[in-house]
Amino acid sequence: HKSFNTEEDEEVLDDEQSAQIAEVSNENPTTKVASQQQSKPKEGHIVIAENQKSISFDKLFGAYLRGAKEITLTDPYLRVFHQIRNLMEFIETLVKFKAPEDDVSIHIITAADDTRMEQQVQYLEQVKMNAENAGVRVTWEFDGTDTIHARHIVTNNGWKILLDRGLDVFQRFEINDAFSLANKMQEQRACKAFEITYMRT
């Protein structure tokens, strides 16, 4: 278990970050939904500082996923529990931003964990089953070349999102504490330092 010193939390957004992320990261949580509905995706590059808070998958990806019917997520490190939980939280964002009538599919390309592959397969199959209950079709495969390194998201609505850390952007938090806000709200978690680039395809 890791505790966080609030004095170390960095809320300053890098000058390179897009206006969209800067606006969303500094807003009051009560206005978040309205802002998400109005925000339009933009090309750009953002830098998130170590221990920064107020970041969520909804803010990072929601506007880019809206309207997409086919998504491919490539990340060689979808192996252990917290990484697969991040994947499930990404699918939660996808569910929030898709139209209720839309059929959306996500294809996951990852690398096999040679030491815990049976557990990894069970996790991915659980994600697949639960996502389908919410109207998202999940397919996945292990990269056969054993050479994938880059982590990115590609959507059929014209976006490629380069992720230097994949979805693994949050510092460790107490995942078994039912009363922890960080367990329920990504915005309450401290982040690892990471960068994202949004590109039109």
Coordinates of N, CA and C in Angstrom, one line a residue:
H1 N 0.8 -1.2 0.0 CA 0.0 0.0 0.0 C 0.9 1.2 0.0
K2 N 0.5 2.2 -0.8 CA 1.3 3.4 -0.9 C 0.4 4.6 -0.6
S3 N 0.9 5.5 0.3 CA 0.2 6.7 0.6 C 0.8 7.8 -0.1
F4 N 0.0 8.9 -0.3 CA 0.4 10.0 -1.1 C 0.4 11.3 -0.3
N5 N 1.5 12.0 -0.4 CA 1.6 13.3 0.3 C 1.0 14.4 -0.7
T6 N -0.1 15.0 -0.2 CA -0.7 16.0 -1.1 C 0.2 17.2 -1.5
E7 N 1.2 17.4 -0.6 CA 2.1 18.5 -0.9 C 2.9 18.2 -2.2
E8 N 3.1 17.0 -2.5 CA 3.9 16.6 -3.6 C 3.1 16.6 -4.9
D9 N 1.8 16.7 -4.8 CA 0.9 16.6 -6.0 C 1.2 17.9 -6.9
E10 N 1.5 17.6 -8.1 CA 1.7 18.7 -9.1 C 0.5 18.9 -9.9
E11 N -0.1 20.1 -9.9 CA -1.3 20.4 -10.6 C -1.0 21.2 -11.9
V12 N 0.3 21.6 -12.0 CA 0.7 22.5 -13.1 C 0.7 21.7 -14.4
L13 N 0.0 22.2 -15.4 CA 0.0 21.5 -16.7 C 1.1 22.1 -17.6
D14 N 1.8 21.2 -18.3 CA 2.9 21.6 -19.2 C 2.3 22.5 -20.3
D15 N 3.2 23.5 -20.7 CA 2.8 24.5 -21.7 C 2.5 23.8 -23.1
E16 N 3.0 22.6 -23.3 CA 2.8 21.9 -24.5 C 1.5 21.3 -24.6
Q17 N 0.8 21.2 -23.5 CA -0.5 20.5 -23.5 C -1.6 21.2 -24.3
S18 N -2.5 20.4 -24.9 CA -3.5 21.0 -25.7 C -4.5 21.8 -24.8
A19 N -5.2 22.8 -25.4 CA -6.1 23.6 -24.6 C -7.2 22.7 -24.1
Q20 N -7.6 21.7 -24.8 CA -8.7 20.8 -24.4 C -8.4 20.2 -23.1
I21 N -7.2 19.6 -23.0 CA -6.8 18.8 -21.8 C -6.6 19.8 -20.6
A22 N -6.0 21.0 -20.9 CA -5.8 22.0 -19.9 C -7.1 22.4 -19.3
E23 N -8.1 22.6 -20.2 CA -9.4 23.1 -19.7 C -10.0 22.0 -18.8
V24 N -10.0 20.8 -19.3 CA -10.7 19.7 -18.6 C -10.0 19.3 -17.3
S25 N -8.7 19.4 -17.3 CA -7.9 19.0 -16.1 C -8.1 20.0 -14.9
N26 N -8.4 21.2 -15.2 CA -8.5 22.2 -14.2 C -10.0 22.5 -13.8
E27 N -10.9 21.8 -14.4 CA -12.3 22.2 -14.1 C -12.8 21.6 -12.8
N28 N -13.9 22.1 -12.4 CA -14.6 21.5 -11.2 C -15.3 20.2 -11.7
P29 N -15.2 19.2 -10.8 CA -15.8 17.9 -11.2 C -17.3 18.0 -11.5
T30 N -18.0 18.9 -10.9 CA -19.4 19.0 -11.2 C -19.7 19.5 -12.6
T31 N -18.8 20.1 -13.2 CA -19.0 20.5 -14.6 C -18.4 19.6 -15.6
K32 N -17.9 18.5 -15.1 CA -17.1 17.6 -16.0 C -17.9 17.0 -17.2
V33 N -19.1 16.6 -16.9 CA -20.0 15.9 -17.9 C -20.3 16.9 -19.0
A34 N -20.7 18.1 -18.6 CA -21.0 19.1 -19.6 C -19.8 19.4 -20.5
S35 N -18.6 19.5 -19.9 CA -17.4 19.8 -20.6 C -17.1 18.7 -21.6
Q36 N -17.3 17.4 -21.2 CA -17.0 16.3 -22.0 C -17.9 16.3 -23.2
Q37 N -19.1 16.7 -23.0 CA -20.1 16.7 -24.1 C -19.8 17.7 -25.2
Q38 N -19.2 18.8 -24.7 CA -18.9 20.0 -25.6 C -17.5 19.8 -26.2
S39 N -16.5 19.1 -25.6 CA -15.2 19.2 -26.1 C -15.1 18.4 -27.4
K40 N -14.2 19.0 -28.2 CA -13.9 18.4 -29.6 C -12.5 17.9 -29.6
P41 N -12.2 16.8 -30.2 CA -10.9 16.2 -30.2 C -9.9 17.1 -31.0
K42 N -8.7 17.2 -30.6 CA -7.7 18.0 -31.3 C -6.4 17.3 -31.4
E43 N -5.7 17.5 -32.4 CA -4.3 17.0 -32.5 C -3.5 17.7 -31.4
G44 N -2.5 17.0 -30.9 CA -1.6 17.7 -29.9 C -0.8 16.7 -29.1
H45 N -0.1 17.2 -28.2 CA 0.8 16.4 -27.3 C 0.6 16.9 -25.9
I46 N 0.4 16.0 -24.9 CA 0.3 16.4 -23.5 C 1.3 15.7 -22.7
V47 N 1.8 16.4 -21.6 CA 2.7 15.9 -20.7 C 2.1 16.0 -19.3
I48 N 2.0 14.8 -18.6 CA 1.4 14.8 -17.3 C 2.6 14.6 -16.3
A49 N 2.5 15.4 -15.2 CA 3.6 15.4 -14.3 C 3.5 14.2 -13.3
E50 N 4.6 13.8 -12.7 CA 4.6 12.8 -11.6 C 3.7 13.3 -10.5
N51 N 2.8 12.4 -10.0 CA 1.9 12.7 -8.9 C 0.7 13.7 -9.2
Q52 N 0.6 14.1 -10.5 CA -0.5 15.0 -10.8 C -1.8 14.2 -10.7
K53 N -2.8 15.0 -10.2 CA -4.2 14.4 -10.1 C -5.1 15.1 -11.1
S54 N -6.4 14.8 -11.0 CA -7.5 15.3 -11.8 C -7.4 14.7 -13.2
I55 N -6.8 13.6 -13.4 CA -6.7 13.0 -14.7 C -7.6 11.7 -14.8
S56 N -8.3 11.5 -15.9 CA -9.1 10.3 -16.0 C -9.1 9.9 -17.5
F57 N -9.5 8.6 -17.7 CA -9.6 8.1 -19.1 C -10.7 8.9 -19.8
D58 N -11.8 9.3 -19.1 CA -12.8 10.0 -19.8 C -12.2 11.3 -20.4
K59 N -11.4 12.0 -19.6 CA -10.8 13.3 -20.1 C -9.7 13.0 -21.1
L60 N -9.0 12.0 -21.0 CA -7.9 11.7 -22.0 C -8.4 11.2 -23.3
F61 N -9.4 10.3 -23.3 CA -9.8 9.6 -24.4 C -11.2 9.8 -24.9
G62 N -12.1 10.3 -24.0 CA -13.5 10.3 -24.4 C -13.9 10.9 -25.7
A63 N -13.4 12.1 -25.9 CA -13.8 12.9 -27.1 C -13.2 12.2 -28.4
Y64 N -12.2 11.4 -28.2 CA -11.6 10.8 -29.4 C -12.3 9.4 -29.7
L65 N -12.9 8.9 -28.7 CA -13.6 7.6 -28.9 C -15.1 7.8 -29.4
R66 N -15.6 9.0 -29.1 CA -17.0 9.3 -29.5 C -17.2 9.1 -31.0
G67 N -18.1 8.3 -31.4 CA -18.4 8.1 -32.8 C -17.6 6.9 -33.4
A68 N -16.6 6.4 -32.7 CA -15.8 5.3 -33.3 C -16.6 4.0 -33.1
K69 N -16.5 3.2 -34.2 CA -17.2 1.9 -34.1 C -16.1 0.7 -34.0
E70 N -14.9 1.0 -34.4 CA -13.9 0.0 -34.4 C -12.6 0.6 -33.7
I71 N -12.1 0.0 -32.7 CA -10.9 0.5 -32.0 C -9.9 -0.6 -31.9
T72 N -8.6 -0.3 -32.1 CA -7.6 -1.3 -31.8 C -6.7 -0.7 -30.8
L73 N -6.5 -1.5 -29.7 CA -5.5 -1.1 -28.6 C -4.4 -2.0 -28.7
T74 N -3.2 -1.5 -28.8 CA -1.9 -2.3 -28.8 C -1.2 -1.9 -27.6
D75 N -0.9 -2.9 -26.7 CA -0.2 -2.7 -25.5 C 0.4 -4.0 -25.1
P76 N 1.7 -4.2 -25.1 CA 2.3 -5.5 -24.8 C 2.2 -5.8 -23.3
Y77 N 1.8 -4.8 -22.5 CA 1.8 -5.1 -21.0 C 0.4 -5.0 -20.5
L78 N -0.4 -6.0 -20.9 CA -1.7 -6.2 -20.3 C -1.7 -7.6 -19.7
R79 N -1.1 -7.7 -18.5 CA -0.7 -9.0 -18.0 C -1.2 -9.2 -16.6
V80 N -0.9 -8.4 -15.7 CA -1.2 -8.5 -14.3 C -2.6 -7.8 -13.9
F81 N -3.1 -8.0 -12.7 CA -4.4 -7.6 -12.4 C -4.6 -6.1 -12.6
H82 N -3.7 -5.2 -12.1 CA -4.0 -3.8 -12.2 C -3.9 -3.3 -13.6
Q83 N -3.1 -4.0 -14.5 CA -3.1 -3.6 -15.9 C -4.4 -4.0 -16.6
I84 N -5.0 -5.2 -16.2 CA -6.3 -5.6 -16.8 C -7.4 -4.7 -16.3
R85 N -7.3 -4.3 -15.0 CA -8.3 -3.4 -14.5 C -8.3 -2.1 -15.2
N86 N -7.1 -1.6 -15.6 CA -7.0 -0.4 -16.4 C -7.7 -0.6 -17.7
L87 N -7.5 -1.7 -18.3 CA -8.2 -2.0 -19.6 C -9.7 -2.0 -19.4
M88 N -10.2 -2.6 -18.3 CA -11.7 -2.5 -18.1 C -12.2 -1.1 -17.9
E89 N -11.4 -0.3 -17.2 CA -11.8 1.1 -17.0 C -11.7 1.9 -18.3
F90 N -10.8 1.5 -19.2 CA -10.8 2.1 -20.6 C -12.1 1.7 -21.3
I91 N -12.6 0.5 -21.2 CA -13.8 0.0 -21.8 C -15.0 0.8 -21.2
E92 N -14.9 1.0 -19.9 CA -16.0 1.8 -19.2 C -16.1 3.2 -19.9
T93 N -15.0 3.8 -20.2 CA -15.0 5.1 -20.9 C -15.6 4.9 -22.3
L94 N -15.3 3.9 -22.9 CA -15.8 3.6 -24.3 C -17.3 3.5 -24.2
V95 N -17.8 2.8 -23.2 CA -19.3 2.6 -23.0 C -20.0 4.0 -22.8
K96 N -19.3 4.8 -21.9 CA -19.9 6.1 -21.6 C -20.0 7.0 -22.9
F97 N -19.1 6.9 -23.8 CA -19.0 7.9 -24.9 C -19.6 7.3 -26.2
K98 N -20.0 6.1 -26.2 CA -20.7 5.6 -27.4 C -22.2 5.8 -27.4
A99 N -22.8 5.9 -28.5 CA -24.3 6.1 -28.5 C -24.9 4.7 -28.1
P100 N -26.0 4.8 -27.4 CA -26.6 3.5 -26.9 C -26.9 2.5 -28.0
E101 N -27.2 3.1 -29.2 CA -27.6 2.2 -30.3 C -26.4 1.6 -31.1
D102 N -25.2 2.2 -30.8 CA -24.1 1.8 -31.6 C -23.5 0.5 -31.2
D103 N -23.1 -0.4 -32.1 CA -22.3 -1.6 -31.9 C -20.9 -1.2 -32.0
V104 N -20.1 -1.3 -31.0 CA -18.7 -0.9 -31.0 C -17.8 -2.2 -30.7
S105 N -16.7 -2.3 -31.4 CA -15.8 -3.4 -31.2 C -14.4 -2.8 -30.9
I106 N -13.7 -3.5 -30.0 CA -12.3 -3.2 -29.7 C -11.5 -4.4 -29.8
H107 N -10.4 -4.3 -30.5 CA -9.5 -5.4 -30.7 C -8.2 -5.1 -29.9
I108 N -7.8 -6.0 -29.1 CA -6.7 -5.8 -28.2 C -5.5 -6.7 -28.7
I109 N -4.4 -6.1 -28.9 CA -3.1 -6.8 -29.3 C -2.2 -6.6 -28.1
T110 N -1.8 -7.7 -27.5 CA -0.8 -7.7 -26.4 C 0.2 -8.8 -26.5
A111 N 1.0 -8.9 -25.5 CA 2.1 -9.9 -25.5 C 1.8 -10.9 -24.4
A112 N 2.1 -12.2 -24.7 CA 1.8 -13.2 -23.7 C 2.8 -13.1 -22.6
D113 N 2.3 -13.3 -21.4 CA 3.1 -13.4 -20.2 C 3.5 -14.9 -20.0
D114 N 4.7 -15.2 -20.3 CA 5.1 -16.6 -20.3 C 5.0 -17.2 -18.9
T115 N 5.1 -16.4 -17.8 CA 5.1 -17.0 -16.5 C 3.7 -17.1 -15.9
R116 N 2.7 -16.3 -16.4 CA 1.4 -16.3 -15.9 C 0.3 -16.3 -17.0
M117 N 0.6 -17.0 -18.1 CA -0.3 -16.8 -19.3 C -1.7 -17.4 -19.0
E118 N -1.8 -18.4 -18.2 CA -3.2 -19.0 -18.0 C -4.0 -17.9 -17.2
Q119 N -3.4 -17.2 -16.2 CA -4.1 -16.2 -15.5 C -4.5 -15.0 -16.4
Q120 N -3.5 -14.7 -17.3 CA -3.7 -13.6 -18.2 C -4.9 -13.8 -19.2
V121 N -5.0 -15.0 -19.7 CA -6.0 -15.4 -20.6 C -7.4 -15.3 -19.8
Q122 N -7.4 -15.8 -18.6 CA -8.7 -15.7 -17.8 C -9.1 -14.3 -17.6
Y123 N -8.2 -13.4 -17.3 CA -8.5 -12.0 -17.2 C -9.1 -11.4 -18.5
L124 N -8.4 -11.7 -19.6 CA -8.9 -11.1 -20.9 C -10.2 -11.7 -21.3
E125 N -10.5 -12.9 -21.0 CA -11.8 -13.5 -21.2 C -12.9 -12.9 -20.4
Q126 N -12.6 -12.6 -19.1 CA -13.5 -11.9 -18.2 C -13.8 -10.5 -18.7
V127 N -12.8 -9.8 -19.2 CA -13.0 -8.5 -19.8 C -14.0 -8.6 -21.0
K128 N -13.7 -9.6 -21.9 CA -14.5 -9.8 -23.1 C -16.0 -10.1 -22.7
M129 N -16.2 -10.9 -21.7 CA -17.6 -11.3 -21.3 C -18.3 -10.1 -20.7
N130 N -17.7 -9.4 -19.9 CA -18.3 -8.2 -19.2 C -18.5 -7.1 -20.1
A131 N -17.6 -6.9 -21.1 CA -17.8 -5.8 -22.0 C -19.0 -6.0 -23.0
E132 N -19.2 -7.3 -23.4 CA -20.3 -7.6 -24.3 C -21.6 -7.4 -23.6
N133 N -21.7 -7.5 -22.3 CA -22.9 -7.2 -21.5 C -23.3 -5.7 -21.7
A134 N -22.3 -4.9 -22.0 CA -22.5 -3.4 -22.1 C -22.5 -3.0 -23.5
G135 N -22.5 -3.9 -24.5 CA -22.6 -3.5 -25.9 C -21.3 -3.3 -26.6
V136 N -20.2 -3.8 -26.0 CA -18.9 -3.6 -26.6 C -18.3 -5.0 -26.9
R137 N -18.1 -5.3 -28.2 CA -17.5 -6.6 -28.6 C -16.0 -6.5 -28.5
V138 N -15.4 -7.4 -27.7 CA -14.0 -7.5 -27.5 C -13.4 -8.7 -28.2
T139 N -12.3 -8.4 -28.9 CA -11.5 -9.6 -29.4 C -10.1 -9.3 -29.0
W140 N -9.3 -10.3 -28.8 CA -7.9 -10.1 -28.4 C -7.0 -11.1 -29.0
E141 N -5.7 -10.8 -29.1 CA -4.7 -11.7 -29.6 C -3.4 -11.5 -29.0
F142 N -2.6 -12.5 -28.9 CA -1.2 -12.3 -28.5 C -0.4 -12.1 -29.8
D143 N 0.5 -11.1 -29.7 CA 1.4 -10.8 -30.9 C 2.3 -12.0 -31.1
G144 N 2.3 -12.5 -32.3 CA 3.1 -13.7 -32.6 C 4.5 -13.4 -32.9
T145 N 4.9 -12.1 -33.1 CA 6.2 -11.8 -33.5 C 7.1 -11.6 -32.2
D146 N 6.5 -11.4 -31.1 CA 7.3 -11.1 -29.9 C 8.1 -9.8 -30.0
T147 N 7.7 -8.9 -30.9 CA 8.5 -7.7 -31.1 C 7.7 -6.4 -30.8
I148 N 6.4 -6.5 -30.4 CA 5.7 -5.2 -30.2 C 6.2 -4.5 -29.0
H149 N 6.4 -3.2 -29.1 CA 6.8 -2.4 -28.0 C 5.9 -1.2 -27.9
A150 N 5.7 -0.5 -29.0 CA 4.9 0.7 -29.0 C 3.5 0.4 -28.5
R151 N 2.9 1.4 -27.7 CA 1.6 1.3 -27.2 C 0.7 2.4 -27.8
H152 N -0.4 2.1 -28.4 CA -1.2 3.1 -29.0 C -2.7 2.6 -29.2
I153 N -3.5 3.6 -29.5 CA -4.9 3.3 -29.8 C -5.2 3.8 -31.2
V154 N -5.9 3.1 -32.0 CA -6.3 3.5 -33.3 C -7.8 3.4 -33.5
T155 N -8.4 4.4 -33.9 CA -9.9 4.4 -34.0 C -10.3 4.5 -35.5
N156 N -11.4 4.0 -35.9 CA -11.9 4.1 -37.3 C -12.5 5.5 -37.6
N157 N -12.6 6.4 -36.6 CA -13.1 7.7 -36.8 C -11.9 8.7 -37.0
G158 N -10.7 8.2 -37.3 CA -9.6 9.0 -37.8 C -8.6 9.4 -36.7
W159 N -8.4 8.7 -35.7 CA -7.4 9.0 -34.7 C -6.4 7.9 -34.3
K160 N -5.2 8.3 -34.1 CA -4.2 7.4 -33.5 C -3.6 8.2 -32.3
I161 N -3.7 7.5 -31.2 CA -3.2 8.0 -29.9 C -2.0 7.3 -29.4
L162 N -0.9 7.9 -29.4 CA 0.3 7.3 -28.9 C 0.5 7.4 -27.4
L163 N 0.7 6.3 -26.8 CA 0.7 6.2 -25.3 C 2.1 5.7 -24.9
D164 N 2.9 6.5 -24.2 CA 4.2 6.0 -23.9 C 4.2 5.0 -22.7
R165 N 3.1 5.1 -21.9 CA 3.0 4.1 -20.8 C 1.8 3.2 -21.0
G166 N 1.2 3.2 -22.1 CA 0.0 2.5 -22.3 C -1.1 3.0 -21.4
L167 N -1.9 2.2 -20.8 CA -3.0 2.6 -19.9 C -2.5 2.6 -18.5
D168 N -1.3 2.2 -18.2 CA -0.8 2.1 -16.9 C -0.2 3.4 -16.4
V169 N -1.1 4.4 -16.1 CA -0.7 5.8 -15.9 C -0.9 6.2 -14.4
F170 N -1.5 5.3 -13.6 CA -1.8 5.7 -12.2 C -0.8 5.1 -11.2
Q171 N -0.4 5.9 -10.2 CA 0.4 5.3 -9.1 C -0.4 4.3 -8.4
R172 N 0.3 3.5 -7.7 CA -0.4 2.4 -6.9 C -1.3 3.0 -5.9
F173 N -2.5 2.4 -5.7 CA -3.5 2.8 -4.7 C -4.1 1.6 -4.1
E174 N -4.8 1.8 -3.0 CA -5.3 0.6 -2.2 C -6.6 0.1 -2.9
I175 N -6.4 -0.9 -3.7 CA -7.5 -1.4 -4.6 C -8.6 -2.1 -3.8
N176 N -8.3 -2.6 -2.6 CA -9.2 -3.4 -1.8 C -10.0 -2.5 -0.8
D177 N -9.7 -1.2 -0.8 CA -10.4 -0.3 0.2 C -11.7 0.2 -0.5
A178 N -12.8 -0.4 0.0 CA -14.1 0.0 -0.6 C -14.5 1.5 -0.4
F179 N -13.8 2.1 0.6 CA -14.2 3.4 1.0 C -13.2 4.5 0.5
S180 N -12.2 4.0 -0.3 CA -11.2 4.9 -0.9 C -11.8 5.6 -2.2
L181 N -11.8 6.9 -2.2 CA -12.2 7.6 -3.4 C -11.3 7.2 -4.6
A182 N -10.0 7.0 -4.4 CA -9.1 6.7 -5.5 C -9.5 5.4 -6.1
N183 N -10.1 4.5 -5.3 CA -10.5 3.2 -5.9 C -11.7 3.4 -6.8
K184 N -12.5 4.4 -6.6 CA -13.7 4.6 -7.4 C -13.6 5.7 -8.5
M185 N -12.7 6.6 -8.2 CA -12.6 7.8 -9.1 C -11.1 8.0 -9.5
Q186 N -10.9 7.9 -10.8 CA -9.6 8.0 -11.4 C -9.0 9.4 -11.0
E187 N -9.9 10.5 -11.0 CA -9.4 11.8 -10.8 C -8.7 12.0 -9.4
Q188 N -9.0 11.1 -8.5 CA -8.5 11.1 -7.1 C -7.2 10.4 -7.0
R189 N -6.7 9.8 -8.1 CA -5.4 9.0 -8.0 C -4.3 9.9 -8.5
A190 N -3.1 9.7 -7.9 CA -1.9 10.3 -8.4 C -1.4 9.6 -9.6
C191 N -0.9 10.3 -10.6 CA -0.4 9.7 -11.8 C 1.1 9.5 -11.8
K192 N 1.5 8.5 -12.6 CA 2.9 8.5 -13.0 C 3.1 9.5 -14.0
A193 N 4.4 9.9 -14.2 CA 4.7 10.8 -15.3 C 4.4 10.1 -16.7
F194 N 3.7 10.7 -17.6 CA 3.5 10.1 -18.9 C 3.2 11.2 -19.9
E195 N 3.3 10.8 -21.2 CA 3.0 11.6 -22.3 C 2.0 10.9 -23.3
I196 N 1.2 11.7 -24.0 CA 0.3 11.2 -25.0 C 0.3 12.1 -26.2
T197 N 0.3 11.6 -27.4 CA 0.3 12.3 -28.6 C -1.0 11.9 -29.4
Y198 N -1.8 12.9 -29.8 CA -3.0 12.7 -30.6 C -2.7 13.1 -32.0
M199 N -2.9 12.1 -32.9 CA -2.7 12.3 -34.3 C -3.9 12.0 -35.2
R200 N -4.2 12.7 -36.2 CA -5.2 12.4 -37.2 C -4.6 11.4 -38.1
T201 N -5.4 10.4 -38.5 CA -4.9 9.4 -39.5 C -5.6 9.6 -40.8

